[in-house]
């Protein structure tokens, strides 16, 4: 029994139905937090947000938690955003702009590397990147880097990536609807999949 307990302590080991405590930060969306283990996005882990197209609500989903982190003194990164971030809107959402870094790697092929290095740096509480091409091996490295740095890594990817296996601790799928954006939990370490929550427009 002691051997099993020691194995279950290893990050990344699938625990099936074993109860586990997940360290998380509230997203600021009470309905979504109620569906997630720990009541929010996992800390020291990679979260994937899959979307039909950029601008369907992926930034609105994470703005409250980004505001909370920067207000608490942490730095955050927006890497390769598809649109130029609008500073007044970020500030209105509570993000402390001097603690926000916007990076534009030379090409999409360099996003996974730059993302991983930002996590390894250990100076960012949250690293958010928009990536088009990411391999399974790169996802594993990102998950491990987030664990080692105890940082929150969030990777925005096209909806087509849902067919690819992923090492991320949490995978959310965003689809626009007439009333807002449907958020589906595709993968959730320590929680239930297939649950839905509506991000109001």
mmCIF file of C-alpha atoms in Angstrom:
data_model
loop_
_atom_site.group_PDB
_atom_site.id
_atom_site.type_symbol
_atom_site.label_atom_id
_atom_site.label_comp_id
_atom_site.label_asym_id
_atom_site.label_seq_id
_atom_site.Cartn_x
_atom_site.Cartn_y
_atom_site.Cartn_z
ATOM 1 C CA UNK A 1 0.000 0.000 0.000
ATOM 2 C CA UNK A 2 2.870 2.353 0.787
ATOM 3 C CA UNK A 3 4.355 1.622 -2.645
ATOM 4 C CA UNK A 4 1.064 2.584 -4.324
ATOM 5 C CA UNK A 5 0.904 5.810 -2.317
ATOM 6 C CA UNK A 6 4.422 6.762 -3.381
ATOM 7 C CA UNK A 7 3.626 6.097 -7.056
ATOM 8 C CA UNK A 8 0.488 8.247 -6.851
ATOM 9 C CA UNK A 9 2.600 11.165 -5.620
ATOM 10 C CA UNK A 10 4.465 11.309 -8.945
ATOM 11 C CA UNK A 11 3.158 14.218 -11.095
ATOM 12 C CA UNK A 12 1.449 13.048 -14.268
ATOM 13 C CA UNK A 13 0.502 9.574 -13.032
ATOM 14 C CA UNK A 14 -3.116 8.826 -13.929
ATOM 15 C CA UNK A 15 -5.045 8.172 -10.741
ATOM 16 C CA UNK A 16 -8.356 6.918 -12.128
ATOM 17 C CA UNK A 17 -11.036 7.196 -9.456
ATOM 18 C CA UNK A 18 -8.595 7.827 -6.596
ATOM 19 C CA UNK A 19 -9.529 11.013 -4.773
ATOM 20 C CA UNK A 20 -6.834 13.633 -5.193
ATOM 21 C CA UNK A 21 -6.393 17.212 -4.135
ATOM 22 C CA UNK A 22 -5.760 19.588 -7.014
ATOM 23 C CA UNK A 23 -4.067 22.889 -6.329
ATOM 24 C CA UNK A 24 -5.951 25.428 -8.403
ATOM 25 C CA UNK A 25 -6.763 29.109 -8.736
ATOM 26 C CA UNK A 26 -10.367 30.252 -9.269
ATOM 27 C CA UNK A 27 -11.034 31.472 -12.797
ATOM 28 C CA UNK A 28 -13.420 34.143 -11.553
ATOM 29 C CA UNK A 29 -16.305 32.304 -13.237
ATOM 30 C CA UNK A 30 -18.162 30.608 -10.381
ATOM 31 C CA UNK A 31 -20.133 28.228 -12.606
ATOM 32 C CA UNK A 32 -17.003 26.903 -14.299
ATOM 33 C CA UNK A 33 -15.025 26.729 -11.051
ATOM 34 C CA UNK A 34 -17.748 24.514 -9.566
ATOM 35 C CA UNK A 35 -17.050 21.932 -12.290
ATOM 36 C CA UNK A 36 -13.265 21.902 -11.910
ATOM 37 C CA UNK A 37 -11.227 20.011 -9.273
ATOM 38 C CA UNK A 38 -9.843 22.455 -6.729
ATOM 39 C CA UNK A 39 -12.302 25.085 -7.917
ATOM 40 C CA UNK A 40 -10.311 26.550 -10.797
ATOM 41 C CA UNK A 41 -7.462 26.142 -13.269
ATOM 42 C CA UNK A 42 -4.700 23.807 -12.053
ATOM 43 C CA UNK A 43 -1.475 25.362 -10.773
ATOM 44 C CA UNK A 44 1.841 23.896 -11.851
ATOM 45 C CA UNK A 45 0.185 22.390 -14.898
ATOM 46 C CA UNK A 46 -0.631 22.900 -18.560
ATOM 47 C CA UNK A 47 -4.176 23.813 -19.596
ATOM 48 C CA UNK A 48 -5.239 23.651 -23.245
ATOM 49 C CA UNK A 49 -8.039 25.875 -24.518
ATOM 50 C CA UNK A 50 -9.263 24.674 -27.911
ATOM 51 C CA UNK A 51 -11.350 27.093 -29.943
ATOM 52 C CA UNK A 52 -13.115 27.191 -33.295
ATOM 53 C CA UNK A 53 -11.392 30.485 -34.143
ATOM 54 C CA UNK A 54 -9.541 33.206 -32.235
ATOM 55 C CA UNK A 55 -11.760 35.733 -30.519
ATOM 56 C CA UNK A 56 -14.577 33.394 -29.408
ATOM 57 C CA UNK A 57 -14.006 34.172 -25.736
ATOM 58 C CA UNK A 58 -10.706 32.497 -24.916
ATOM 59 C CA UNK A 59 -9.212 35.715 -23.508
ATOM 60 C CA UNK A 60 -12.384 36.593 -21.589
ATOM 61 C CA UNK A 61 -12.158 33.150 -20.003
ATOM 62 C CA UNK A 62 -8.756 33.802 -18.435
ATOM 63 C CA UNK A 63 -8.819 37.591 -17.836
ATOM 64 C CA UNK A 64 -10.156 37.382 -14.244
ATOM 65 C CA UNK A 65 -7.415 34.985 -13.171
ATOM 66 C CA UNK A 66 -4.766 37.038 -14.986
ATOM 67 C CA UNK A 67 -6.011 40.134 -13.165
ATOM 68 C CA UNK A 68 -5.846 38.349 -9.825
ATOM 69 C CA UNK A 69 -2.302 37.097 -10.428
ATOM 70 C CA UNK A 70 -0.910 40.455 -11.585
ATOM 71 C CA UNK A 71 -2.651 42.271 -8.752
ATOM 72 C CA UNK A 72 -0.946 39.839 -6.380
ATOM 73 C CA UNK A 73 2.492 40.725 -7.747
ATOM 74 C CA UNK A 74 2.967 37.935 -10.310
ATOM 75 C CA UNK A 75 3.949 38.524 -13.910
ATOM 76 C CA UNK A 76 2.030 37.135 -16.853
ATOM 77 C CA UNK A 77 2.863 36.560 -20.528
ATOM 78 C CA UNK A 78 0.724 36.734 -23.650
ATOM 79 C CA UNK A 79 2.669 34.968 -26.388
ATOM 80 C CA UNK A 80 1.861 35.171 -30.107
ATOM 81 C CA UNK A 81 -1.672 36.561 -29.620
ATOM 82 C CA UNK A 82 -3.584 36.612 -32.939
ATOM 83 C CA UNK A 83 -4.632 40.232 -32.344
ATOM 84 C CA UNK A 84 -2.794 43.126 -30.713
ATOM 85 C CA UNK A 85 -3.930 43.186 -27.059
ATOM 86 C CA UNK A 86 -5.978 46.315 -26.292
ATOM 87 C CA UNK A 87 -4.337 47.761 -23.197
ATOM 88 C CA UNK A 88 -7.325 49.870 -21.967
ATOM 89 C CA UNK A 89 -9.598 46.788 -22.008
ATOM 90 C CA UNK A 90 -7.011 44.721 -20.130
ATOM 91 C CA UNK A 91 -6.618 47.458 -17.522
ATOM 92 C CA UNK A 92 -10.396 47.768 -17.171
ATOM 93 C CA UNK A 93 -10.519 44.015 -16.501
ATOM 94 C CA UNK A 94 -8.090 44.558 -13.620
ATOM 95 C CA UNK A 95 -4.841 43.404 -15.255
ATOM 96 C CA UNK A 96 -1.822 45.319 -13.918
ATOM 97 C CA UNK A 97 -0.207 46.288 -17.229
ATOM 98 C CA UNK A 98 3.392 46.778 -15.980
ATOM 99 C CA UNK A 99 3.333 43.112 -14.921
ATOM 100 C CA UNK A 100 2.135 41.889 -18.342
ATOM 101 C CA UNK A 101 4.603 40.915 -21.064
ATOM 102 C CA UNK A 102 3.553 40.477 -24.707
ATOM 103 C CA UNK A 103 5.890 38.306 -26.807
ATOM 104 C CA UNK A 104 5.869 37.709 -30.551
ATOM 105 C CA UNK A 105 8.249 34.862 -31.511
ATOM 106 C CA UNK A 106 9.597 35.171 -35.080
ATOM 107 C CA UNK A 107 7.436 32.271 -36.285
ATOM 108 C CA UNK A 108 4.741 29.870 -35.099
ATOM 109 C CA UNK A 109 7.309 27.058 -35.145
ATOM 110 C CA UNK A 110 9.169 28.810 -32.315
ATOM 111 C CA UNK A 111 6.125 29.271 -30.040
ATOM 112 C CA UNK A 112 6.481 25.911 -28.213
ATOM 113 C CA UNK A 113 10.176 26.566 -27.520
ATOM 114 C CA UNK A 114 9.568 30.149 -26.342
ATOM 115 C CA UNK A 115 6.631 28.934 -24.218
ATOM 116 C CA UNK A 116 8.763 26.255 -22.573
ATOM 117 C CA UNK A 117 11.630 28.687 -21.888
ATOM 118 C CA UNK A 118 9.226 31.195 -20.322
ATOM 119 C CA UNK A 119 7.980 28.502 -17.958
ATOM 120 C CA UNK A 120 11.526 27.381 -17.135
ATOM 121 C CA UNK A 121 12.467 30.984 -16.304
ATOM 122 C CA UNK A 122 10.388 30.667 -13.130
ATOM 123 C CA UNK A 123 9.470 34.365 -13.054
ATOM 124 C CA UNK A 124 5.953 34.171 -14.510
ATOM 125 C CA UNK A 125 2.860 33.093 -12.614
ATOM 126 C CA UNK A 126 1.013 32.558 -15.895
ATOM 127 C CA UNK A 127 2.199 31.972 -19.452
ATOM 128 C CA UNK A 128 -0.463 32.111 -22.175
ATOM 129 C CA UNK A 129 0.383 31.220 -25.772
ATOM 130 C CA UNK A 130 -1.488 30.811 -29.030
ATOM 131 C CA UNK A 131 0.016 27.867 -30.908
ATOM 132 C CA UNK A 132 -0.921 26.350 -34.244
ATOM 133 C CA UNK A 133 1.558 23.487 -34.512
ATOM 134 C CA UNK A 134 2.468 21.580 -31.357
ATOM 135 C CA UNK A 135 3.641 17.976 -31.170
ATOM 136 C CA UNK A 136 2.777 15.470 -28.456
ATOM 137 C CA UNK A 137 6.417 15.552 -27.342
ATOM 138 C CA UNK A 138 6.296 19.360 -27.032
ATOM 139 C CA UNK A 139 3.100 19.147 -24.964
ATOM 140 C CA UNK A 140 4.809 16.734 -22.573
ATOM 141 C CA UNK A 141 7.744 19.137 -22.183
ATOM 142 C CA UNK A 142 5.364 22.037 -21.525
ATOM 143 C CA UNK A 143 3.468 20.062 -18.901
ATOM 144 C CA UNK A 144 6.717 19.123 -17.153
ATOM 145 C CA UNK A 145 8.031 22.690 -17.359
ATOM 146 C CA UNK A 146 4.836 24.027 -15.764
ATOM 147 C CA UNK A 147 5.112 21.438 -12.988
ATOM 148 C CA UNK A 148 8.757 22.213 -12.285
ATOM 149 C CA UNK A 149 8.170 25.965 -12.194
ATOM 150 C CA UNK A 150 4.834 25.638 -10.351
ATOM 151 C CA UNK A 151 3.488 28.022 -12.972
ATOM 152 C CA UNK A 152 0.219 28.092 -14.870
ATOM 153 C CA UNK A 153 0.670 27.372 -18.566
ATOM 154 C CA UNK A 154 -2.265 27.989 -20.907
ATOM 155 C CA UNK A 155 -2.050 27.000 -24.560
ATOM 156 C CA UNK A 156 -4.682 28.251 -26.996
ATOM 157 C CA UNK A 157 -5.037 25.880 -29.964
ATOM 158 C CA UNK A 158 -7.395 25.266 -32.904
ATOM 159 C CA UNK A 159 -10.388 23.013 -32.291
ATOM 160 C CA UNK A 160 -8.937 20.484 -34.739
ATOM 161 C CA UNK A 161 -6.251 19.690 -32.119
ATOM 162 C CA UNK A 162 -8.921 17.914 -30.031
ATOM 163 C CA UNK A 163 -8.186 14.752 -32.029
ATOM 164 C CA UNK A 164 -4.552 14.810 -30.861
ATOM 165 C CA UNK A 165 -3.599 13.130 -27.599
ATOM 166 C CA UNK A 166 -2.379 15.609 -25.022
ATOM 167 C CA UNK A 167 -0.370 15.569 -21.782
ATOM 168 C CA UNK A 168 -2.174 18.681 -20.517
ATOM 169 C CA UNK A 169 -3.814 18.358 -17.107
ATOM 170 C CA UNK A 170 -6.918 20.177 -18.349
ATOM 171 C CA UNK A 171 -8.417 20.573 -21.822
ATOM 172 C CA UNK A 172 -11.302 22.952 -22.463
ATOM 173 C CA UNK A 173 -13.177 23.315 -25.745
ATOM 174 C CA UNK A 174 -14.806 26.639 -26.659
ATOM 175 C CA UNK A 175 -17.617 26.829 -29.222
ATOM 176 C CA UNK A 176 -19.641 29.969 -30.006
ATOM 177 C CA UNK A 177 -23.422 29.761 -29.515
ATOM 178 C CA UNK A 178 -26.297 32.208 -29.892
ATOM 179 C CA UNK A 179 -26.099 33.057 -26.184
ATOM 180 C CA UNK A 180 -22.336 33.155 -25.688
ATOM 181 C CA UNK A 181 -19.552 30.574 -25.696
ATOM 182 C CA UNK A 182 -20.061 26.948 -24.703
ATOM 183 C CA UNK A 183 -17.142 25.659 -22.625
ATOM 184 C CA UNK A 184 -16.795 21.876 -22.599
ATOM 185 C CA UNK A 185 -14.397 19.969 -20.348
ATOM 186 C CA UNK A 186 -12.664 17.503 -22.678
ATOM 187 C CA UNK A 187 -10.014 16.302 -20.233
ATOM 188 C CA UNK A 188 -9.692 16.962 -16.532
ATOM 189 C CA UNK A 189 -7.132 15.394 -14.229
ATOM 190 C CA UNK A 190 -8.987 14.444 -11.056
ATOM 191 C CA UNK A 191 -12.397 15.493 -12.387
ATOM 192 C CA UNK A 192 -15.200 14.665 -14.787
ATOM 193 C CA UNK A 193 -15.170 15.187 -18.531
ATOM 194 C CA UNK A 194 -18.078 16.022 -20.823
ATOM 195 C CA UNK A 195 -19.455 18.798 -18.603
ATOM 196 C CA UNK A 196 -20.546 22.102 -20.124
ATOM 197 C CA UNK A 197 -20.682 25.703 -18.920
ATOM 198 C CA UNK A 198 -21.814 28.835 -20.786
ATOM 199 C CA UNK A 199 -19.592 31.923 -20.933
ATOM 200 C CA UNK A 200 -22.162 34.661 -21.507
ATOM 201 C CA UNK A 201 -21.527 37.060 -24.379
#
